[in-house]
Amino acid sequence: MPTKAASNRPEDLAARLGEVSGVAKGEALLKALREVKNQIIGNKTKKRRFLYLGAVPKIVSVLAAADSDGGDPAIIVQAVAAIGSFACGVEDGVRAVVEAGAVPHLIRILSYPNEKVIDAGARSLRMIFQSKLAPKYDILQNKNMVFLLSLLNSDNENATELAVRIIAHSCDNNDEQNALRDAGVLQRLAQLLEGSLNQRVASLGSIAAIIRNNREVAMTFASIENGKALSALTELIHDRYPRTRYLACMCLIAIGQLSSYACDLQTKTNLLLVLVELLEDSGEVGDDSPFALLDIITDNEELQLQAITINVLEKLCNYLEKSPIPLRRLEGILLALAEFCSKSETCRCQLISPQFLNIIVDALKNESTGVRIAACTCIRNISRSVKNLCAGRLSNERVIVPLVRLLNDTSNSVQEATLGAICNLAVDFTSQKSALVKYGGLPLLVQLSKSIVPMLRLKSLCALRNLMFIANRIGKENIISELTIPELASLICDSEHLVQEQAMALVSNLIHGCVDFIRLVFAEDGLIINAVIRQLKNDSATQVCIQGMLLLCNIAAGDESHKDAVLGYLMPSKTEGSNSLMIRFLQSKDQFLRTAAMWCVLNLTDPDSVNSPLRVRKLQEEGILFQIKTMVNDPWLDCKYRVRKVLEQCMVTQSTRCEAQVGCS
Amino acid sequence: MSHAWIVLEQLESIEAMSTSKKLITREEWEKKLRDVKIRKEDMNKLVMNFLVTEGYVEAAEKFRIESGTEPEINLATIADRMAVKKAVQSGNVQDAIEKVNDLNPEILDTNPHLYFHLQQQRLIELIRYGKVEEALEFAQEELAPRGEENQNFLEELERTVALLAFEDVKNCPFGELLDLSQRLKTASEVNAAILTSQNHEKDPKLPSLLKMLIWAQNQLDEKASYPRINDLSTAALEEPTI
């Protein structure tokens, strides 16, 4: 007897398949197919070997032959099972099967008059439709829908499950979702929620696909049989299998977001508890659950407070202390904790304790980009705790050094997230020299202010502006000498108006409280002041004009020459002939711009300044005082009070001048 | 001085309390047991569940006829499963694999651990019958790739392949792999996988009940002295110790 092993080598088998696959009959073919099937099931290595030998098209041709002349059911079953196995767990296998045109044949044999054949076909198709590479099944074609429904409502469990998988795979847009809803598919899926484990899991996946981003369909589902379907779904969040619990949570979350159902506090609290408990799962479900948790608590302050009272925050923190935590899971937990800290002082105080802060700071050095970003977001939100910020709890080497290092990170997103945290941490009242500057953050921030990425320019400028706010004289000098005046001037003229705004605010902070720094604004041929005026004269965004006016206001808090210079800029030039900047801003619809302009006038007409009377007369001549008088009842209180104060000041100045004149004559 | 005496006295009385467990005599216990009502149908169901899950087809059939208890799954499907289990228990692994694939081709495709253990059993059988060359070839062709596909299998793989290095396999360090108990282990794994694929619970209910009994007794031991069941197979009540 010849040794079986030799003649059943893949190469020989594949060759034999080629010889006999012209028809779907024959003992030799049956044996060959069965042997191939038994070799590849469970064996990825063998699958790849047979794929390489071109076995798949040969096997598919057997199916094709069966189409035309009936074929032997036993052979068809073996061929179909082999095809299904090729598509199981090997991407290249799915590709080969689909490219060989297996799918239409498999669908055709679902109508074969033999239960075993149907079963085999349904199983194999189900395997194929579990992969993203499966072809799209066009539900909108009527005959396809009819066939799909017949599968869905069939008694054959394999056929039903196949239909459910096809639905999950093939409904991408609203039209398809609506068509499925109209065909009554939701009711059947709801029934399957009470079936076997496989049916529950598959059904949940399909329900999620059909209701995705579709309000009406979500509402339809929730109202099936007066909410019976919704109840069945809700019960599944307590199912014994973690995957079912997770999928049920996802469905409920979607329904809660799309409709007026399942969005009450009690439901959300239950979801929270289930999702937190799912963290204990060691598999994929445990990795995904923190993201679902993040989803429901985002921007929901009421739920966040509730979560704290039921110890969800505590459980998350305790979980953090386990190690090692899978990277994706760690990212999710940190993001969830960051969200809790975004508004809750209680959370911030809890996470700032060394026990947890150390874990978050360590995460700054993690290999995963997502984890680093999440850790930065955490720190940014924790630093919103003003009292802790002021107490300097975050201004130590342990926190600042890794953050500063991240300014050089290879990922722009990480840099952006770091800047978010640094922006807050720059507000450091605790020492003369800011910790950020001490640990080398300044050159890096300045470097980022020159980045080609607008968001990085913006956020680094924001941080520099905050540093400038806090700094003493020497600190301010350091910053400006690192940044340089020409650079600052070009940022004032940046292509992004948000950047322009921050740059101007930075200059405002520079000169605030340090009158002798005003010269820097006029230095180097007035680079900065010219840039500011240019922006004000252009049709700049309102916010930019506001910052510009506030800056001019600060300059006008200087000496006489400064005030005269500011007045000069705000008056109309003879050559221009247009309305002066001052009038334009005073007439603005934006209350803050009007107010900023008034602050400026207030400084220009300061009764303690020697040249104020001259300036008041100028304002009178250019019709600005007239404009101001019309604003006596400005609807914005801040503005109104400035107007009244200015008019008071002007009257005092006028009377002083009158007195002087009287004295003279 | 008096303070120390008081403390000691308190300590003694606490110890006295902890040794005074409630004593329940055998008569009291049996009386309490008689008051607990259990339904015959429930017990029958438990027995049927055990027979079906373990795969005792003929016994299940007979029990169905004699007690009128309906099995929770079709007895016909049990026959297929039993054929597979028997094949493994007899060491005919190749046959078992073919039967499983005929029953449901998805099982081995979606249970890598099971597939590995079946291949491992095949190798063990080849070694048992001294077919060294075939065993070597099989290890190389079929088992080595499993190790490549999945790191978790490497350790077990090494242990099995190591058998080939010894002349007296039965008495070598990993000799227990050649025990028949290894076959039973693999057979049990296959049985469970088939049950799961048929959406049936893979474990019978009876063991859970017994575990619950043992746990409950352990809990009660801390509070009372009562007639314990120490031998589960006879369920005999032992005299309570004082």
PDB file of N, CA, C and O in Angstrom, chain B residues 122-140 161-169:
ATOM      1  N   ARG B 122      -1.825  13.618  18.112  1.00  0.00           N
ATOM      2  CA  ARG B 122      -1.394  12.779  16.990  1.00  0.00           C
ATOM      3  C   ARG B 122       0.074  12.423  17.115  1.00  0.00           C
ATOM      4  O   ARG B 122       0.493  11.286  16.879  1.00  0.00           O
ATOM      5  N   LEU B 123       0.857  13.431  17.458  1.00  0.00           N
ATOM      6  CA  LEU B 123       2.296  13.198  17.603  1.00  0.00           C
ATOM      7  C   LEU B 123       2.558  12.193  18.730  1.00  0.00           C
ATOM      8  O   LEU B 123       3.366  11.267  18.598  1.00  0.00           O
ATOM      9  N   ILE B 124       1.848  12.382  19.828  1.00  0.00           N
ATOM     10  CA  ILE B 124       2.017  11.483  20.976  1.00  0.00           C
ATOM     11  C   ILE B 124       1.715  10.052  20.562  1.00  0.00           C
ATOM     12  O   ILE B 124       2.444   9.112  20.926  1.00  0.00           O
ATOM     13  N   GLU B 125       0.649   9.861  19.775  1.00  0.00           N
ATOM     14  CA  GLU B 125       0.291   8.516  19.350  1.00  0.00           C
ATOM     15  C   GLU B 125       1.377   7.899  18.458  1.00  0.00           C
ATOM     16  O   GLU B 125       1.697   6.723  18.562  1.00  0.00           O
ATOM     17  N   LEU B 126       1.944   8.723  17.591  1.00  0.00           N
ATOM     18  CA  LEU B 126       3.013   8.217  16.719  1.00  0.00           C
ATOM     19  C   LEU B 126       4.217   7.782  17.557  1.00  0.00           C
ATOM     20  O   LEU B 126       4.822   6.744  17.300  1.00  0.00           O
ATOM     21  N   ILE B 127       4.513   8.576  18.579  1.00  0.00           N
ATOM     22  CA  ILE B 127       5.638   8.238  19.451  1.00  0.00           C
ATOM     23  C   ILE B 127       5.333   6.971  20.246  1.00  0.00           C
ATOM     24  O   ILE B 127       6.178   6.099  20.416  1.00  0.00           O
ATOM     25  N   ARG B 128       4.072   6.875  20.709  1.00  0.00           N
ATOM     26  CA  ARG B 128       3.689   5.713  21.512  1.00  0.00           C
ATOM     27  C   ARG B 128       3.933   4.419  20.764  1.00  0.00           C
ATOM     28  O   ARG B 128       4.379   3.433  21.322  1.00  0.00           O
ATOM     29  N   TYR B 129       3.643   4.450  19.429  1.00  0.00           N
ATOM     30  CA  TYR B 129       3.801   3.217  18.640  1.00  0.00           C
ATOM     31  C   TYR B 129       5.171   3.125  18.002  1.00  0.00           C
ATOM     32  O   TYR B 129       5.374   2.358  17.073  1.00  0.00           O
ATOM     33  N   GLY B 130       6.088   3.929  18.497  1.00  0.00           N
ATOM     34  CA  GLY B 130       7.480   3.834  18.087  1.00  0.00           C
ATOM     35  C   GLY B 130       7.743   4.255  16.642  1.00  0.00           C
ATOM     36  O   GLY B 130       8.779   3.942  16.086  1.00  0.00           O
ATOM     37  N   LYS B 131       6.806   4.966  16.011  1.00  0.00           N
ATOM     38  CA  LYS B 131       7.021   5.362  14.613  1.00  0.00           C
ATOM     39  C   LYS B 131       7.846   6.647  14.584  1.00  0.00           C
ATOM     40  O   LYS B 131       7.349   7.746  14.290  1.00  0.00           O
ATOM     41  N   VAL B 132       9.117   6.483  14.907  1.00  0.00           N
ATOM     42  CA  VAL B 132       9.962   7.648  15.137  1.00  0.00           C
ATOM     43  C   VAL B 132      10.115   8.543  13.911  1.00  0.00           C
ATOM     44  O   VAL B 132       9.987   9.765  13.989  1.00  0.00           O
ATOM     45  N   GLU B 133      10.377   7.926  12.757  1.00  0.00           N
ATOM     46  CA  GLU B 133      10.587   8.743  11.545  1.00  0.00           C
ATOM     47  C   GLU B 133       9.353   9.543  11.181  1.00  0.00           C
ATOM     48  O   GLU B 133       9.428  10.739  10.881  1.00  0.00           O
ATOM     49  N   GLU B 134       8.226   8.821  11.206  1.00  0.00           N
ATOM     50  CA  GLU B 134       6.970   9.509  10.894  1.00  0.00           C
ATOM     51  C   GLU B 134       6.723  10.644  11.895  1.00  0.00           C
ATOM     52  O   GLU B 134       6.265  11.722  11.527  1.00  0.00           O
ATOM     53  N   ALA B 135       7.053  10.338  13.161  1.00  0.00           N
ATOM     54  CA  ALA B 135       6.841  11.334  14.203  1.00  0.00           C
ATOM     55  C   ALA B 135       7.673  12.584  13.935  1.00  0.00           C
ATOM     56  O   ALA B 135       7.191  13.707  14.047  1.00  0.00           O
ATOM     57  N   LEU B 136       8.909  12.372  13.580  1.00  0.00           N
ATOM     58  CA  LEU B 136       9.798  13.503  13.291  1.00  0.00           C
ATOM     59  C   LEU B 136       9.251  14.358  12.154  1.00  0.00           C
ATOM     60  O   LEU B 136       9.202  15.578  12.231  1.00  0.00           O
ATOM     61  N   GLU B 137       8.844  13.642  11.091  1.00  0.00           N
ATOM     62  CA  GLU B 137       8.330  14.368   9.930  1.00  0.00           C
ATOM     63  C   GLU B 137       7.072  15.143  10.308  1.00  0.00           C
ATOM     64  O   GLU B 137       6.892  16.298   9.945  1.00  0.00           O
ATOM     65  N   PHE B 138       6.202  14.496  11.078  1.00  0.00           N
ATOM     66  CA  PHE B 138       4.965  15.133  11.494  1.00  0.00           C
ATOM     67  C   PHE B 138       5.244  16.362  12.345  1.00  0.00           C
ATOM     68  O   PHE B 138       4.643  17.421  12.163  1.00  0.00           O
ATOM     69  N   ALA B 139       6.200  16.201  13.265  1.00  0.00           N
ATOM     70  CA  ALA B 139       6.526  17.323  14.145  1.00  0.00           C
ATOM     71  C   ALA B 139       6.980  18.525  13.315  1.00  0.00           C
ATOM     72  O   ALA B 139       6.603  19.664  13.580  1.00  0.00           O
ATOM     73  N   GLN B 140       7.770  18.236  12.296  1.00  0.00           N
ATOM     74  CA  GLN B 140       8.310  19.304  11.469  1.00  0.00           C
ATOM     75  C   GLN B 140       7.242  19.942  10.594  1.00  0.00           C
ATOM     76  O   GLN B 140       7.117  21.149  10.496  1.00  0.00           O
ATOM     77  N   VAL B 161       7.840  17.482  21.772  1.00  0.00           N
ATOM     78  CA  VAL B 161       8.918  17.078  20.865  1.00  0.00           C
ATOM     79  C   VAL B 161      10.082  16.456  21.633  1.00  0.00           C
ATOM     80  O   VAL B 161      10.771  15.562  21.141  1.00  0.00           O
ATOM     81  N   ALA B 162      10.245  16.918  22.873  1.00  0.00           N
ATOM     82  CA  ALA B 162      11.337  16.394  23.698  1.00  0.00           C
ATOM     83  C   ALA B 162      11.209  14.883  23.912  1.00  0.00           C
ATOM     84  O   ALA B 162      12.208  14.191  24.113  1.00  0.00           O
ATOM     85  N   LEU B 163       9.975  14.385  23.838  1.00  0.00           N
ATOM     86  CA  LEU B 163       9.767  12.942  24.024  1.00  0.00           C
ATOM     87  C   LEU B 163      10.602  12.145  23.035  1.00  0.00           C
ATOM     88  O   LEU B 163      11.022  11.025  23.307  1.00  0.00           O
ATOM     89  N   LEU B 164      10.780  12.746  21.851  1.00  0.00           N
ATOM     90  CA  LEU B 164      11.525  12.036  20.807  1.00  0.00           C
ATOM     91  C   LEU B 164      12.981  11.795  21.181  1.00  0.00           C
ATOM     92  O   LEU B 164      13.638  10.942  20.600  1.00  0.00           O
ATOM     93  N   ALA B 165      13.455  12.553  22.165  1.00  0.00           N
ATOM     94  CA  ALA B 165      14.871  12.436  22.513  1.00  0.00           C
ATOM     95  C   ALA B 165      15.157  11.242  23.419  1.00  0.00           C
ATOM     96  O   ALA B 165      16.294  10.863  23.601  1.00  0.00           O
ATOM     97  N   PHE B 166      14.105  10.667  23.958  1.00  0.00           N
ATOM     98  CA  PHE B 166      14.324   9.603  24.942  1.00  0.00           C
ATOM     99  C   PHE B 166      14.026   8.218  24.385  1.00  0.00           C
ATOM    100  O   PHE B 166      13.069   8.028  23.650  1.00  0.00           O
ATOM    101  N   GLU B 167      14.834   7.265  24.791  1.00  0.00           N
ATOM    102  CA  GLU B 167      14.605   5.877  24.368  1.00  0.00           C
ATOM    103  C   GLU B 167      13.452   5.279  25.142  1.00  0.00           C
ATOM    104  O   GLU B 167      12.521   4.715  24.597  1.00  0.00           O
ATOM    105  N   ASP B 168      13.534   5.422  26.475  1.00  0.00           N
ATOM    106  CA  ASP B 168      12.478   4.877  27.312  1.00  0.00           C
ATOM    107  C   ASP B 168      11.451   5.961  27.574  1.00  0.00           C
ATOM    108  O   ASP B 168      11.455   6.638  28.602  1.00  0.00           O
ATOM    109  N   VAL B 169      10.550   6.165  26.586  1.00  0.00           N
ATOM    110  CA  VAL B 169       9.645   7.315  26.660  1.00  0.00           C
ATOM    111  C   VAL B 169       8.738   7.281  27.887  1.00  0.00           C
ATOM    112  O   VAL B 169       8.427   8.293  28.473  1.00  0.00           O
TER     113      VAL B 169
END
